[in-house]
């Protein structure tokens, strides 16, 4: 007989944490100010005190309409 779950589970859960809009704005602002993506990534990692991948930075710039990316 299967056990019943201890609490309700959501099918929309993700294991990754997303950046807040303010933090995304910092990334876009630094890019518009002329900083390179690698420098932006290092600054965000120091600011948030957690790792942020280069892919995340590129995706934020892509979604906001800035930056260059490969298709």
PDB file of C-alpha atoms in Angstrom:
ATOM      1  CA  UNK A   1       0.000   0.000   0.000  1.00  0.00           C
ATOM      2  CA  UNK A   2       1.554   3.361  -1.005  1.00  0.00           C
ATOM      3  CA  UNK A   3       2.179   5.949   1.641  1.00  0.00           C
ATOM      4  CA  UNK A   4       0.312   9.218   1.599  1.00  0.00           C
ATOM      5  CA  UNK A   5       2.485  12.313   1.201  1.00  0.00           C
ATOM      6  CA  UNK A   6       3.285  14.240   4.366  1.00  0.00           C
ATOM      7  CA  UNK A   7       2.480  17.512   2.647  1.00  0.00           C
ATOM      8  CA  UNK A   8       1.027  18.554  -0.663  1.00  0.00           C
ATOM      9  CA  UNK A   9       3.486  18.768  -3.528  1.00  0.00           C
ATOM     10  CA  UNK A  10       3.412  21.188  -6.409  1.00  0.00           C
ATOM     11  CA  UNK A  11       4.219  20.080  -9.936  1.00  0.00           C
ATOM     12  CA  UNK A  12       5.472  23.590 -10.722  1.00  0.00           C
ATOM     13  CA  UNK A  13       8.482  23.475  -8.406  1.00  0.00           C
ATOM     14  CA  UNK A  14      11.903  24.315  -9.767  1.00  0.00           C
ATOM     15  CA  UNK A  15      15.220  23.523  -8.179  1.00  0.00           C
ATOM     16  CA  UNK A  16      16.865  26.756  -9.328  1.00  0.00           C
ATOM     17  CA  UNK A  17      16.371  30.139  -7.762  1.00  0.00           C
ATOM     18  CA  UNK A  18      15.533  32.974 -10.108  1.00  0.00           C
ATOM     19  CA  UNK A  19      16.898  36.479  -9.791  1.00  0.00           C
ATOM     20  CA  UNK A  20      14.577  39.282  -8.768  1.00  0.00           C
ATOM     21  CA  UNK A  21      13.703  42.031 -11.246  1.00  0.00           C
ATOM     22  CA  UNK A  22      15.948  44.491  -9.411  1.00  0.00           C
ATOM     23  CA  UNK A  23      18.912  42.119  -9.752  1.00  0.00           C
ATOM     24  CA  UNK A  24      18.123  41.579 -13.440  1.00  0.00           C
ATOM     25  CA  UNK A  25      18.037  45.352 -13.863  1.00  0.00           C
ATOM     26  CA  UNK A  26      21.514  45.623 -12.386  1.00  0.00           C
ATOM     27  CA  UNK A  27      22.780  43.155 -14.995  1.00  0.00           C
ATOM     28  CA  UNK A  28      21.156  45.046 -17.884  1.00  0.00           C
ATOM     29  CA  UNK A  29      22.373  48.387 -16.540  1.00  0.00           C
ATOM     30  CA  UNK A  30      25.955  47.198 -16.271  1.00  0.00           C
ATOM     31  CA  UNK A  31      25.775  45.831 -19.822  1.00  0.00           C
ATOM     32  CA  UNK A  32      24.446  49.143 -21.128  1.00  0.00           C
ATOM     33  CA  UNK A  33      27.255  50.923 -19.280  1.00  0.00           C
ATOM     34  CA  UNK A  34      29.756  48.952 -21.376  1.00  0.00           C
ATOM     35  CA  UNK A  35      30.864  46.152 -19.068  1.00  0.00           C
ATOM     36  CA  UNK A  36      31.646  42.713 -20.467  1.00  0.00           C
ATOM     37  CA  UNK A  37      29.428  39.756 -19.593  1.00  0.00           C
ATOM     38  CA  UNK A  38      32.233  38.034 -17.663  1.00  0.00           C
ATOM     39  CA  UNK A  39      32.795  41.147 -15.531  1.00  0.00           C
ATOM     40  CA  UNK A  40      29.052  41.455 -14.914  1.00  0.00           C
ATOM     41  CA  UNK A  41      28.933  37.819 -13.802  1.00  0.00           C
ATOM     42  CA  UNK A  42      31.771  38.351 -11.312  1.00  0.00           C
ATOM     43  CA  UNK A  43      30.166  41.515  -9.916  1.00  0.00           C
ATOM     44  CA  UNK A  44      26.765  39.834  -9.496  1.00  0.00           C
ATOM     45  CA  UNK A  45      28.353  36.829  -7.762  1.00  0.00           C
ATOM     46  CA  UNK A  46      30.058  39.157  -5.287  1.00  0.00           C
ATOM     47  CA  UNK A  47      26.919  41.254  -4.801  1.00  0.00           C
ATOM     48  CA  UNK A  48      24.562  38.319  -4.213  1.00  0.00           C
ATOM     49  CA  UNK A  49      27.121  36.167  -2.413  1.00  0.00           C
ATOM     50  CA  UNK A  50      26.047  33.141  -4.474  1.00  0.00           C
ATOM     51  CA  UNK A  51      27.125  31.694  -7.824  1.00  0.00           C
ATOM     52  CA  UNK A  52      25.439  32.981 -10.965  1.00  0.00           C
ATOM     53  CA  UNK A  53      26.303  31.270 -14.251  1.00  0.00           C
ATOM     54  CA  UNK A  54      27.328  33.053 -17.429  1.00  0.00           C
ATOM     55  CA  UNK A  55      24.366  31.374 -19.113  1.00  0.00           C
ATOM     56  CA  UNK A  56      22.010  33.066 -16.642  1.00  0.00           C
ATOM     57  CA  UNK A  57      23.525  36.472 -17.420  1.00  0.00           C
ATOM     58  CA  UNK A  58      23.235  35.819 -21.169  1.00  0.00           C
ATOM     59  CA  UNK A  59      19.605  34.680 -20.829  1.00  0.00           C
ATOM     60  CA  UNK A  60      18.671  37.798 -18.867  1.00  0.00           C
ATOM     61  CA  UNK A  61      20.235  40.002 -21.545  1.00  0.00           C
ATOM     62  CA  UNK A  62      18.518  38.002 -24.290  1.00  0.00           C
ATOM     63  CA  UNK A  63      15.091  38.228 -22.630  1.00  0.00           C
ATOM     64  CA  UNK A  64      15.484  41.966 -22.111  1.00  0.00           C
ATOM     65  CA  UNK A  65      16.435  42.517 -25.764  1.00  0.00           C
ATOM     66  CA  UNK A  66      20.098  43.390 -25.264  1.00  0.00           C
ATOM     67  CA  UNK A  67      23.337  41.576 -25.982  1.00  0.00           C
ATOM     68  CA  UNK A  68      24.432  39.177 -28.675  1.00  0.00           C
ATOM     69  CA  UNK A  69      23.924  35.451 -28.515  1.00  0.00           C
ATOM     70  CA  UNK A  70      24.257  32.448 -30.757  1.00  0.00           C
ATOM     71  CA  UNK A  71      21.148  30.954 -32.262  1.00  0.00           C
TER      72      UNK A  71
END
